[in-house]
Amino acid sequence: MSFDSLGLSEPLLRAVNELGYTIPTPIQLQAIPAVLNGGDLLAGAQTGTGKTAGFTLPILQRLSEAPAPLAGAKRPVRALILTPTRELAAQVEESVRGYGKYLKLKSTVMFGGVGINPQIDALRRGVDIVVATPGRLLDHMQQKTIDLSKLEILVLDEADRMLDMGFIHDIKRVLAKLPPKRQNLLFSATFSEEIKTLADSLLDRPALIEVARRNSTVEAIAQKIHPVDRDKKRELLTHLIQKNNWFQVLVFTRTKHGANRLAEQLAKDGISALAIHGNKSQSARTRALAEFKDNTLQVLVATDIAARGIDIDQLPHVVNFDLPNVPEDYVHRIGRTGRAGATGEALSLVCVDEHQLLKDIERLIKRPIPQEVIAGFEPDLTQKPEPILRRGQGGGGARQGQGSPRQGAPKQSNGGGRSSAKPAGNGGGGNGNGNGGNGGGYGSRSPKPVAAKTGGNGAAPRKPEGSRPAGAALLGGKPRSEGGGGAGRRDTPRTGQRGR
Ligand code: AMP
């Protein structure tokens, strides 16, 4: 099936064609007609599935079909796309501009950490589409620098992440101010009770779309565990990078403080490295990303949220310096490599404290990850596990309980249970060729098949079985707030600028 058959207009098809996309991804196949139809949508899809074009293309078409504003009249904001992170907001707006390059629509992006005045200027000049993070949008709403009274379409992108980051109150405050008659699109990778409640209150007889979750790992990614003592991790990482002369290494740490410290230590070892996380200024984040993308920066050390949504194709190396507290984050992390059919490698440095986390990950991806002990870094098998949380790492690392970002007293819930640690160093080696994945991801130019099903045929919004949108049942999402899965994590401090 080609893009031509989806009912998109010629200027959009031309833009898509120029980007080299020939075959719509499963989410696009389903979402585009559904959104064009004008009804609400509840979609289960992650980054990498092509979801951005799935909502952007039909939104652009719907907006462009309406009569042009009268000469001299200011354009009202007609579509609002909310995203959890600044990076994702910037990327989505870039997509809006890319796909809409042959249309006369105007868009702008607004997030915190940068001056508000250029955003106010852009709004004053008039824009059709605003892509924003919730905090900064609220700032504009409070300052009355944005008028949303003519809003026609609202998108909540990565809604689960927004809730994880504690944006629910911000979102509710935004929703309360929007005109009631509008089209609502909600995208989420997982479907917790919280998301279902939000969907219930937001969506009217939504079309339901599901594409397979990437909770089995992407085929092209070779995964490996290097068992190592906790205080030898940095040395081992330096050894691996230098010995193999790796470039473009994305390293994940659990905490912002850990990211900073590691980047500094790597730099001392002669490896160019920068940290990227929510406490960094926007310009520092942008610079680090740009250098990383153009290969002048060897290592980017990131926290989960900072790395989320960053679409860097064909990353050769992803390293889990710390295993994530939430198994799904492992899948998100390693999904940064092996895109677009390129082979990638995902390594995890695992110490005795992390054996339970490793078990949880292996359970999620339904396979053991091969282990290889590196000579000279054999773990001390007599070492006792220590609790992972609050190991003097300076906050922010624990999965935190739900709650308002504006109150933000962290609750910890990591599920404990590290006493089951057993020696991991079996020297198993193996090629770690991670397969068995359902390949939910999409490379930028080489789509892989993704299992998809839809609750509706996309032709008409419909009420799903039961009175609720039934996201959990349909989409098979796992409540993230259970079992230490931890909603409410946030990557940026409650300083009044967080997430803005
Ligand atoms: P997304 O899930 O929206 O973040 O998109 C993931 C990647 O897939 C991005 O690099 C897109 O440029 C790319 N992409 C989106 N749609 C297609 C398509 N139909 N064919 C190939 N690549 C695509």
XYZ file of C-alpha atoms in Angstrom, residues 232-468:
237
model
C 35.229 -0.655 37.928
C 32.488 0.356 35.531
C 34.051 3.611 34.439
C 37.418 2.008 33.871
C 35.806 -0.767 31.837
C 33.885 1.719 29.734
C 37.042 3.675 28.978
C 38.825 0.423 28.141
C 36.091 -0.659 25.727
C 35.852 2.699 23.994
C 39.586 3.098 23.613
C 40.362 -0.473 22.674
C 37.658 -0.585 20.023
C 38.002 3.040 18.997
C 34.270 3.581 19.285
C 32.607 6.752 18.147
C 29.034 7.881 18.640
C 28.574 6.018 21.887
C 25.344 6.815 23.696
C 25.801 5.980 27.369
C 22.881 5.825 29.763
C 23.122 6.544 33.443
C 20.352 6.383 35.955
C 20.850 9.852 37.373
C 21.733 13.324 36.222
C 24.509 13.526 38.731
C 25.847 10.193 37.528
C 25.753 11.456 33.943
C 27.727 14.576 34.825
C 30.288 12.683 36.804
C 30.796 10.053 34.145
C 31.168 12.606 31.363
C 33.805 14.422 33.406
C 35.682 11.228 34.162
C 35.652 10.112 30.549
C 36.955 13.503 29.513
C 39.813 13.049 31.987
C 40.541 9.728 30.302
C 40.918 11.583 27.012
C 37.515 10.662 25.596
C 35.398 13.567 24.446
C 32.135 13.312 26.336
C 29.242 15.522 27.352
C 26.238 14.887 29.542
C 22.695 15.649 28.491
C 19.842 15.796 30.973
C 17.092 17.995 32.218
C 19.277 20.218 34.374
C 21.343 21.294 31.405
C 20.447 24.505 29.676
C 18.718 24.137 26.378
C 21.710 25.530 24.540
C 24.025 23.019 26.216
C 21.694 20.178 25.265
C 21.386 21.373 21.703
C 25.137 21.790 21.374
C 25.876 18.361 22.821
C 23.393 16.744 20.463
C 24.707 18.578 17.433
C 28.305 17.593 18.199
C 27.264 14.045 18.820
C 25.325 13.867 15.591
C 28.153 15.243 13.496
C 30.647 12.901 15.137
C 32.834 15.470 16.846
C 31.700 14.237 20.237
C 32.704 10.671 20.965
C 30.381 9.968 23.862
C 27.027 11.382 24.909
C 26.025 10.476 28.442
C 22.284 10.732 28.929
C 19.489 10.031 31.340
C 16.450 8.215 30.015
C 14.192 11.166 29.651
C 16.831 13.332 28.004
C 17.498 10.655 25.419
C 13.874 9.865 24.812
C 12.597 10.817 21.439
C 16.006 11.758 20.098
C 16.006 10.307 16.672
C 19.579 9.635 15.739
C 19.637 6.989 13.110
C 22.071 4.145 13.065
C 23.739 4.720 16.379
C 26.440 2.089 16.489
C 26.828 1.775 20.256
C 24.498 2.103 23.173
C 25.929 1.402 26.614
C 23.918 0.987 29.759
C 26.353 2.237 32.342
C 23.575 1.611 34.849
C 20.650 -0.642 34.138
C 17.389 1.276 34.207
C 15.043 0.766 37.139
C 12.191 0.101 34.765
C 12.644 -2.780 32.313
C 10.760 -1.008 29.516
C 13.385 1.709 29.577
C 15.971 -0.885 28.583
C 14.018 -1.482 25.402
C 13.706 2.234 24.748
C 17.410 2.677 25.329
C 18.666 -0.061 23.087
C 16.140 0.955 20.446
C 18.474 3.887 19.798
C 20.797 1.560 17.959
C 20.241 -0.750 15.053
C 17.788 1.537 13.328
C 17.267 1.671 9.612
C 18.468 -1.869 9.213
C 21.951 -1.018 10.431
C 23.509 -3.299 12.952
C 23.904 -1.899 16.387
C 25.367 -3.019 19.624
C 23.902 -2.556 23.065
C 26.127 -3.295 26.021
C 25.233 -3.243 29.660
C 27.749 -2.966 32.453
C 26.109 -4.900 35.233
C 27.317 -5.027 38.808
C 26.115 -7.195 41.665
C 23.556 -4.580 42.724
C 21.723 -4.880 39.442
C 21.035 -8.577 39.118
C 17.353 -8.238 39.939
C 16.990 -5.424 37.409
C 18.655 -7.653 34.842
C 16.246 -10.479 35.616
C 13.299 -8.137 35.167
C 14.643 -7.029 31.795
C 15.229 -10.578 30.620
C 11.713 -11.468 31.662
C 10.335 -8.560 29.660
C 12.275 -9.339 26.500
C 11.681 -13.042 27.049
C 15.246 -14.130 26.592
C 18.516 -14.188 28.465
C 21.119 -11.686 27.365
C 24.539 -13.236 26.701
C 27.219 -12.355 29.198
C 30.886 -11.798 28.633
C 33.449 -11.063 31.295
C 36.219 -8.817 30.014
C 39.709 -9.931 31.005
C 41.050 -7.716 33.739
C 37.546 -6.736 34.837
C 36.372 -9.995 36.376
C 33.789 -9.232 39.032
C 34.545 -10.059 42.628
C 32.020 -12.806 43.270
C 32.149 -12.293 47.011
C 30.908 -8.724 46.752
C 27.524 -8.135 48.404
C 24.799 -6.217 46.623
C 23.998 -2.743 47.856
C 20.727 -0.922 47.436
C 20.693 0.979 44.210
C 18.663 3.964 45.218
C 20.239 6.915 46.873
C 23.719 5.567 46.674
C 24.979 9.085 47.188
C 24.237 9.851 43.614
C 22.472 13.022 44.349
C 18.850 12.489 43.682
C 16.698 12.197 40.689
C 17.646 8.649 39.943
C 14.981 6.729 41.727
C 11.792 5.896 40.047
C 9.539 8.163 41.910
C 5.975 7.912 42.867
C 3.268 9.667 41.063
C 2.447 13.130 41.959
C 2.423 16.601 40.799
C 5.636 17.944 39.421
C 4.766 21.052 41.271
C 4.924 19.314 44.594
C 7.271 16.549 43.732
C 8.212 14.814 46.965
C 9.929 11.737 45.629
C 8.551 8.431 46.747
C 10.777 5.538 46.097
C 9.600 2.273 44.752
C 12.118 0.184 43.012
C 10.889 -3.137 44.087
C 13.979 -3.913 46.106
C 14.851 -7.559 46.091
C 18.513 -7.371 45.324
C 19.270 -10.140 47.748
C 18.835 -12.639 44.998
C 22.030 -11.532 43.368
C 24.101 -14.309 42.033
C 27.361 -14.267 40.181
C 26.744 -13.131 36.689
C 30.175 -13.686 35.358
C 29.901 -16.881 33.454
C 32.004 -15.655 30.634
C 29.330 -16.863 28.312
C 30.345 -14.668 25.464
C 28.087 -15.373 22.571
C 27.239 -12.958 19.894
C 24.321 -11.566 21.721
C 22.394 -11.328 18.573
C 19.156 -9.969 19.861
C 16.368 -11.379 17.891
C 12.916 -12.557 18.565
C 11.851 -8.968 18.521
C 8.658 -7.853 17.005
C 10.423 -4.992 15.392
C 8.089 -2.225 16.312
C 10.691 0.266 15.306
C 11.061 2.056 12.039
C 14.298 3.150 10.552
C 14.038 6.417 8.806
C 14.204 4.945 5.386
C 13.685 1.242 5.740
C 10.510 0.250 7.402
C 10.281 -3.181 8.923
C 6.970 -4.903 9.282
C 5.097 -4.189 12.437
C 2.175 -6.203 13.597
C -0.783 -3.950 13.728
C -4.373 -4.122 14.477
C -6.994 -1.573 14.861
C -10.101 -1.399 16.897
C -11.809 0.417 14.114
C -11.148 0.329 10.433
C -9.962 3.837 10.614
C -12.858 4.925 8.514
C -14.996 6.155 11.299
C -14.473 6.891 14.947
C -16.325 4.343 16.924
C -17.073 3.414 20.447
C -14.940 0.470 21.437
C -16.248 -2.533 23.321
C -17.373 -1.452 26.726
C -17.824 2.072 27.742
C -14.162 2.930 28.085
